[in-house]
Amino acid sequence: MAAASRAVAERIPLVDLILEVRDARIPLSSEYDQLRNFPSSSKRIIVLNKMDLANRSEIKCLKFLQAQVKEVKKIDHSSYTATIMLVGIPNVGKSALANSLHQIGRISAAEKGKLKRATVSPIPGETRDISSLKIGSHPNVYVLDTPGILPPDILDVEVCSKLALTGAIKDCLVGEKELAQYFLSILNRSDEYKKWEKLSTEENEGSTIDQRVGCLGSSELDTRQKRQYPTDHTQDFVVREVRRALFETISSFPGSLEKEKDLSRLIETQFTVLREAFRVASESGEDVENKVAAKLLNLYRTGRLGHYTLDSLPRNIQ
Ligand SMILES: Nc1nc2c(ncn2[C@@H]2O[C@H](COP(=O)(O)OP(=O)(O)OP(=O)(O)O)[C@@H](O)[C@H]2O)c(=O)[nH]1
């Protein structure tokens, strides 16, 4: 990261535009540290990615960038080349954005030929080198995809949890169980779960979650799991079960969610009921909790447990 950081710093004065890509779920915590003291100028544009942009918006984004490049160069003919550098912390989607712009740019310029591809991966830190992709002709516009960079020390525990939850740093740096608990604390205090109310009133196989957790033996759970749920959480009904379990535990909770102790008690209960919702067979306590945590994080990250902005934003930009 130190070498990448130097390489990016060297290029900052050379490029025409800098696109700082941030994760829309953590627009403050995903700030790119190297640009913190960057003088405010029209050279820098902040892009909030991961809003699951439709193609239409990407085309708009490309047109906007081409207009910005013309503005920066202050000339309007085809004899120059402009460069835009994408910077950001790991895993915010810089490479995915570079690929989309490249693909649309090449098509809109009616240029044939093989498209290049920047490496896109859910694992943070996969982009190791700076690569250049053409995104426009007349004038020629190139986008530079750069490795994700974080400051050497992140001392704030909450910022660390946010970065891990959104995939900028590896889960093991915080711990999967701790991350899942952190996510549940956000979900429990949000309104997202209220959308799942109708699941609770639907037919529920004639039993409550508590009864089912109590009466399912490990071998029975094992057999059911093997017979019916080979890929469990990827199936819709498991998502429904998880949502229902979360709705029921939160809405029937007698404590105060503002009190840390009560919140921890609720999260503990949720881990128990989620075991059944995810069809995790009984094993030693820690293994079960880790499996539940991994499955819960997976559902959150694929957007199936609601959408959350984890940073508290000033009212005027919410
Ligand atoms: N849901 C969603 N996922 C996205 C979006 N953009 C990128 N991703 C996913 O986010 C992950 C990271 O994307 P990359 O483009 O590799 O991120 P990066 O910023 O280049 O990552 P580094 O190599 O760590 O710097 C991949 O799994 C992408 O599929 C988006 O707009 N919405």
Coordinates of C-alpha atoms and ligand atoms in Angstrom, one line a residue:
M1 CA 0.0 0.0 0.0
A2 CA 2.9 2.4 0.7
A3 CA 4.3 1.9 -2.8
A4 CA 0.8 2.3 -4.3
S5 CA 0.2 5.4 -2.2
R6 CA 3.5 7.0 -3.6
A7 CA 2.6 6.0 -7.1
V8 CA -0.8 7.7 -6.8
A9 CA 0.7 10.8 -5.2
E10 CA 3.1 11.2 -8.0
R11 CA 0.3 11.1 -10.6
I12 CA -2.1 13.5 -8.8
P13 CA -0.4 16.7 -10.4
L14 CA -0.3 15.0 -13.8
V15 CA -3.9 14.0 -14.4
D16 CA -6.7 16.3 -15.6
L17 CA -9.4 15.0 -13.2
I18 CA -9.5 12.9 -10.0
L19 CA -12.5 10.8 -9.2
E20 CA -12.6 9.9 -5.6
V21 CA -14.8 6.9 -5.3
R22 CA -16.6 6.4 -2.0
D23 CA -19.0 3.7 -0.8
A24 CA -22.5 5.3 -0.7
R25 CA -23.2 3.3 2.5
I26 CA -20.3 5.0 4.3
P27 CA -19.7 8.3 2.5
L28 CA -17.7 9.8 5.4
S29 CA -15.8 6.7 6.6
S30 CA -14.7 5.8 3.1
E31 CA -13.0 9.2 2.6
Y32 CA -9.6 8.8 0.8
D33 CA -7.1 10.0 3.3
Q34 CA -4.5 11.2 0.8
L35 CA -7.0 13.8 -0.6
R36 CA -8.0 15.1 2.8
N37 CA -5.8 18.1 2.5
F38 CA -6.2 18.4 -1.2
P39 CA -7.0 22.0 -2.2
S40 CA -10.7 22.3 -3.2
S41 CA -10.7 22.7 -6.9
S42 CA -12.7 21.5 -9.9
K43 CA -10.1 18.7 -10.5
R44 CA -11.7 16.5 -7.8
I45 CA -15.1 14.9 -8.1
I46 CA -16.5 12.6 -5.4
V47 CA -18.4 9.6 -6.7
L48 CA -20.7 7.7 -4.4
N49 CA -20.6 4.2 -5.8
K50 CA -22.5 1.0 -4.9
M51 CA -25.9 2.6 -5.3
D52 CA -26.5 -0.2 -7.7
L53 CA -26.3 2.1 -10.7
A54 CA -28.5 1.3 -13.7
N55 CA -26.9 1.6 -17.1
R56 CA -28.7 4.8 -17.7
S57 CA -26.9 6.4 -14.8
E58 CA -23.6 5.2 -16.0
I59 CA -24.1 6.8 -19.4
K60 CA -25.1 10.0 -17.6
C61 CA -21.9 9.6 -15.5
L62 CA -19.8 9.2 -18.7
K63 CA -21.3 12.3 -20.3
F64 CA -20.8 14.3 -17.2
L65 CA -17.1 13.3 -17.1
Q66 CA -16.6 14.1 -20.7
A67 CA -18.1 17.5 -20.1
Q68 CA -15.9 18.0 -17.1
V69 CA -12.8 17.1 -19.1
K70 CA -13.7 19.7 -21.7
E71 CA -14.2 22.2 -18.9
V72 CA -10.8 21.5 -17.4
K73 CA -9.0 21.7 -20.7
K74 CA -11.1 24.8 -21.7
I75 CA -10.9 23.8 -25.4
D76 CA -13.3 21.8 -27.5
H77 CA -11.5 19.9 -30.2
S78 CA -10.2 16.5 -30.6
S79 CA -6.4 16.9 -30.6
Y80 CA -5.7 16.4 -27.0
T81 CA -5.7 13.5 -24.5
A82 CA -7.1 13.8 -21.0
T83 CA -6.6 11.5 -18.0
I84 CA -8.9 10.9 -15.1
M85 CA -7.6 9.1 -12.1
L86 CA -9.9 6.9 -9.9
V87 CA -8.8 6.8 -6.3
G88 CA -10.4 5.5 -3.2
I89 CA -10.1 3.1 -0.3
P90 CA -10.2 -0.7 -1.2
N91 CA -13.3 -2.4 -2.5
V92 CA -15.4 0.7 -3.2
G93 CA -15.8 -0.3 -6.8
K94 CA -13.1 1.7 -8.6
S95 CA -12.3 -1.2 -11.1
A96 CA -16.0 -1.9 -11.7
L97 CA -16.6 1.7 -12.4
A98 CA -13.5 1.9 -14.7
N99 CA -14.8 -1.2 -16.6
S100 CA -18.3 0.3 -17.0
L101 CA -17.0 3.6 -18.3
H102 CA -14.6 1.8 -20.6
Q103 CA -17.3 -0.4 -22.0
I104 CA -19.8 2.4 -22.5
G105 CA -17.1 4.8 -23.8
R106 CA -15.9 2.4 -26.4
I107 CA -19.4 1.6 -27.6
S108 CA -20.5 5.2 -27.7
A109 CA -17.4 6.1 -29.7
A110 CA -18.3 3.3 -32.1
E111 CA -14.8 1.8 -31.7
K112 CA -14.4 -1.9 -32.3
G113 CA -11.7 -3.9 -30.8
K114 CA -11.0 -5.9 -27.7
L115 CA -12.2 -4.4 -24.4
K116 CA -9.7 -4.3 -21.6
R117 CA -10.8 -5.4 -18.1
A118 CA -9.7 -4.2 -14.7
T119 CA -9.8 -6.9 -12.1
V120 CA -13.0 -6.7 -10.1
S121 CA -13.2 -8.8 -6.9
P122 CA -15.1 -8.8 -3.6
I123 CA -11.8 -9.3 -1.8
P124 CA -10.3 -5.9 -0.8
G125 CA -6.8 -5.0 -2.3
E126 CA -7.0 -7.1 -5.5
T127 CA -6.0 -4.1 -7.7
R128 CA -2.2 -4.1 -7.4
D129 CA -1.1 -1.8 -10.2
I130 CA -2.3 1.4 -11.9
S131 CA -3.9 0.6 -15.2
S132 CA -5.3 2.7 -17.9
L133 CA -8.5 2.2 -19.9
K134 CA -9.8 4.4 -22.7
I135 CA -13.3 5.8 -22.1
G136 CA -13.7 8.2 -24.9
S137 CA -12.4 9.5 -28.3
H138 CA -12.4 13.0 -29.9
P139 CA -11.0 13.9 -27.4
N140 CA -9.2 10.8 -26.2
V141 CA -10.0 10.3 -22.5
Y142 CA -8.3 7.7 -20.4
V143 CA -9.3 6.6 -16.9
L144 CA -6.6 5.4 -14.5
D145 CA -7.7 2.6 -12.1
T146 CA -5.5 2.6 -9.0
P147 CA -5.0 0.3 -6.0
G148 CA -7.2 1.0 -3.0
I149 CA -5.4 2.8 -0.2
L150 CA -6.2 3.2 3.5
P151 CA -4.3 5.3 6.1
P152 CA -1.7 3.2 8.0
D153 CA -3.6 3.4 11.3
I154 CA -7.3 3.4 11.8
L155 CA -7.8 3.9 15.5
D156 CA -11.5 4.4 15.7
V157 CA -13.1 1.0 16.4
E158 CA -16.5 2.0 14.9
V159 CA -14.8 3.2 11.6
C160 CA -13.0 -0.2 11.5
S161 CA -16.3 -2.0 11.9
K162 CA -17.9 0.1 9.1
L163 CA -15.0 -0.5 6.8
A164 CA -15.1 -4.3 7.5
L165 CA -18.9 -4.5 7.1
T166 CA -18.8 -2.8 3.7
G167 CA -15.8 -4.9 2.6
A168 CA -13.0 -2.4 2.6
I169 CA -10.9 -4.4 5.1
K170 CA -11.0 -8.2 5.8
D171 CA -13.6 -9.5 8.2
C172 CA -10.9 -11.3 10.3
L173 CA -9.5 -7.9 11.3
V174 CA -12.6 -7.3 13.4
G175 CA -14.0 -10.8 13.7
E176 CA -17.0 -12.3 11.9
K177 CA -19.1 -12.7 15.0
E178 CA -18.3 -9.2 16.2
L179 CA -19.2 -7.8 12.8
A180 CA -22.5 -9.7 12.7
Q181 CA -23.3 -8.3 16.2
Y182 CA -22.5 -4.8 14.9
F183 CA -24.7 -5.3 11.9
L184 CA -27.6 -6.5 14.2
S185 CA -27.2 -3.5 16.4
I186 CA -27.7 -1.3 13.4
L187 CA -30.6 -3.3 12.1
N188 CA -32.3 -3.4 15.5
R189 CA -32.2 0.4 15.8
S190 CA -33.4 1.0 12.2
D191 CA -36.8 0.9 10.7
E192 CA -35.9 -1.6 8.0
Y193 CA -37.3 -4.6 9.9
K194 CA -40.8 -3.1 10.0
K195 CA -41.1 -3.8 6.3
W196 CA -41.0 -7.5 7.1
E197 CA -44.1 -7.4 9.3
K198 CA -46.4 -9.2 6.9
L199 CA -44.0 -12.2 6.9
S200 CA -44.8 -12.6 10.6
T201 CA -48.5 -12.9 10.1
E202 CA -48.2 -15.4 7.2
E203 CA -48.7 -19.1 7.7
N204 CA -45.9 -20.3 10.0
E205 CA -46.1 -24.0 9.9
G206 CA -48.3 -23.8 13.0
S207 CA -45.4 -23.1 15.4
T208 CA -43.5 -20.1 16.7
I209 CA -39.7 -19.8 16.3
D210 CA -39.1 -20.3 20.0
Q211 CA -41.0 -23.6 20.0
R212 CA -39.1 -24.8 16.9
V213 CA -35.7 -23.9 18.3
G214 CA -36.6 -25.8 21.5
C215 CA -38.0 -28.9 19.9
L216 CA -35.6 -29.6 17.0
G217 CA -32.9 -32.1 17.9
S218 CA -29.6 -31.8 16.2
S219 CA -30.0 -35.0 14.2
E220 CA -33.4 -34.0 13.0
L221 CA -32.1 -30.6 12.0
D222 CA -29.1 -32.2 10.3
T223 CA -31.4 -34.5 8.3
R224 CA -33.8 -31.7 7.3
Q225 CA -30.8 -29.6 6.3
K226 CA -29.4 -32.3 4.0
R227 CA -32.7 -33.2 2.5
Q228 CA -34.2 -29.8 1.8
Y229 CA -31.7 -27.0 2.0
P230 CA -28.5 -27.9 0.1
T231 CA -27.5 -24.2 -0.5
D232 CA -29.6 -22.7 2.3
H233 CA -29.1 -18.9 2.4
T234 CA -29.2 -18.4 -1.3
Q235 CA -32.8 -19.6 -1.4
D236 CA -35.6 -17.1 -1.0
F237 CA -37.4 -19.0 1.7
V238 CA -34.4 -18.9 4.0
V239 CA -34.2 -15.1 3.5
R240 CA -37.9 -14.9 4.4
E241 CA -37.3 -17.0 7.5
V242 CA -34.4 -14.8 8.6
R243 CA -36.4 -11.6 8.0
R244 CA -39.4 -13.1 10.0
A245 CA -37.1 -14.2 12.8
L246 CA -35.6 -10.7 13.0
F247 CA -38.9 -9.0 12.9
E248 CA -40.4 -11.2 15.6
T249 CA -37.5 -10.9 17.9
I250 CA -37.3 -7.1 17.6
S251 CA -41.0 -6.4 17.7
S252 CA -41.6 -8.6 20.8
F253 CA -38.5 -7.4 22.7
P254 CA -39.5 -5.9 26.0
G255 CA -36.2 -4.0 26.7
S256 CA -35.0 -0.6 25.5
L257 CA -32.8 -0.7 22.4
E258 CA -31.1 2.5 23.6
K259 CA -29.5 0.6 26.5
E260 CA -26.4 -1.4 25.5
K261 CA -27.2 -4.2 27.9
D262 CA -30.7 -4.7 26.5
L263 CA -29.4 -4.5 23.0
S264 CA -26.8 -7.2 23.7
R265 CA -29.5 -9.5 25.2
L266 CA -31.6 -9.1 22.1
I267 CA -28.6 -9.8 19.8
E268 CA -27.9 -13.0 21.8
T269 CA -31.5 -14.1 21.3
Q270 CA -31.3 -13.4 17.6
F271 CA -28.2 -15.5 17.2
T272 CA -30.2 -18.4 18.7
V273 CA -33.3 -18.0 16.5
L274 CA -31.1 -17.4 13.4
R275 CA -29.5 -20.7 13.9
E276 CA -32.7 -22.4 13.0
A277 CA -33.6 -19.9 10.3
F278 CA -30.3 -20.6 8.6
R279 CA -30.6 -24.3 9.3
V280 CA -27.3 -24.5 11.1
A281 CA -27.0 -27.9 12.7
S282 CA -25.9 -28.1 16.4
E283 CA -22.2 -28.2 16.9
S284 CA -20.0 -26.7 19.5
G285 CA -21.3 -23.2 20.5
E286 CA -18.6 -21.1 18.9
D287 CA -18.8 -22.9 15.5
V288 CA -22.5 -22.4 15.4
E289 CA -22.2 -18.7 16.1
N290 CA -19.5 -18.2 13.5
K291 CA -21.6 -20.0 10.9
V292 CA -24.7 -17.9 11.7
A293 CA -22.5 -14.7 11.6
A294 CA -21.0 -15.6 8.2
K295 CA -24.5 -16.3 6.7
L296 CA -25.9 -13.2 8.2
L297 CA -23.1 -11.0 6.8
N298 CA -23.5 -12.7 3.4
L299 CA -27.3 -11.8 3.3
Y300 CA -26.5 -8.2 4.4
R301 CA -23.9 -7.8 1.7
T302 CA -26.1 -9.0 -1.0
G303 CA -28.7 -6.4 0.0
R304 CA -31.3 -8.9 1.2
L305 CA -31.5 -7.5 4.7
G306 CA -32.3 -3.9 3.8
H307 CA -30.2 -0.8 2.9
Y308 CA -28.4 1.2 5.6
T309 CA -26.3 4.3 5.6
L310 CA -23.8 3.5 8.4
D311 CA -22.4 7.0 8.8
S312 CA -24.5 9.6 10.5
L313 CA -24.9 12.3 7.9
P314 CA -25.8 16.0 8.5
R315 CA -29.6 16.4 8.0
N316 CA -29.2 18.6 4.9
I317 CA -27.5 15.8 2.9
Q318 CA -29.6 12.8 4.0
Ligands
LIG1 N1 -23.8 -3.9 -5.3 C1 -22.8 -3.3 -5.9 N2 -21.6 -3.9 -5.9 C2 -20.6 -3.2 -6.6 C3 -20.8 -2.0 -7.2 N3 -19.5 -1.6 -7.7 C4 -18.7 -2.6 -7.4 N4 -19.3 -3.6 -6.7 C5 -18.7 -4.8 -6.2 O1 -17.8 -4.4 -5.2 C6 -16.7 -5.3 -5.2 C7 -15.4 -4.5 -5.3 O2 -15.3 -3.9 -6.6 P1 -13.9 -3.5 -7.3 O3 -14.2 -2.7 -8.5 O4 -13.0 -4.7 -7.4 O5 -13.4 -2.5 -6.1 P2 -12.0 -1.7 -6.1 O6 -12.3 -0.4 -5.5 O7 -11.3 -1.7 -7.4 O8 -11.2 -2.6 -5.1 P3 -9.6 -2.7 -4.7 O9 -9.0 -3.5 -5.8 O10 -9.6 -3.3 -3.4 O11 -9.1 -1.3 -4.7 C8 -16.9 -6.3 -6.3 O12 -17.4 -7.5 -5.8 C9 -17.9 -5.6 -7.2 O13 -18.7 -6.5 -7.9 C10 -22.1 -1.4 -7.2 O14 -22.3 -0.3 -7.7 N5 -23.0 -2.1 -6.5

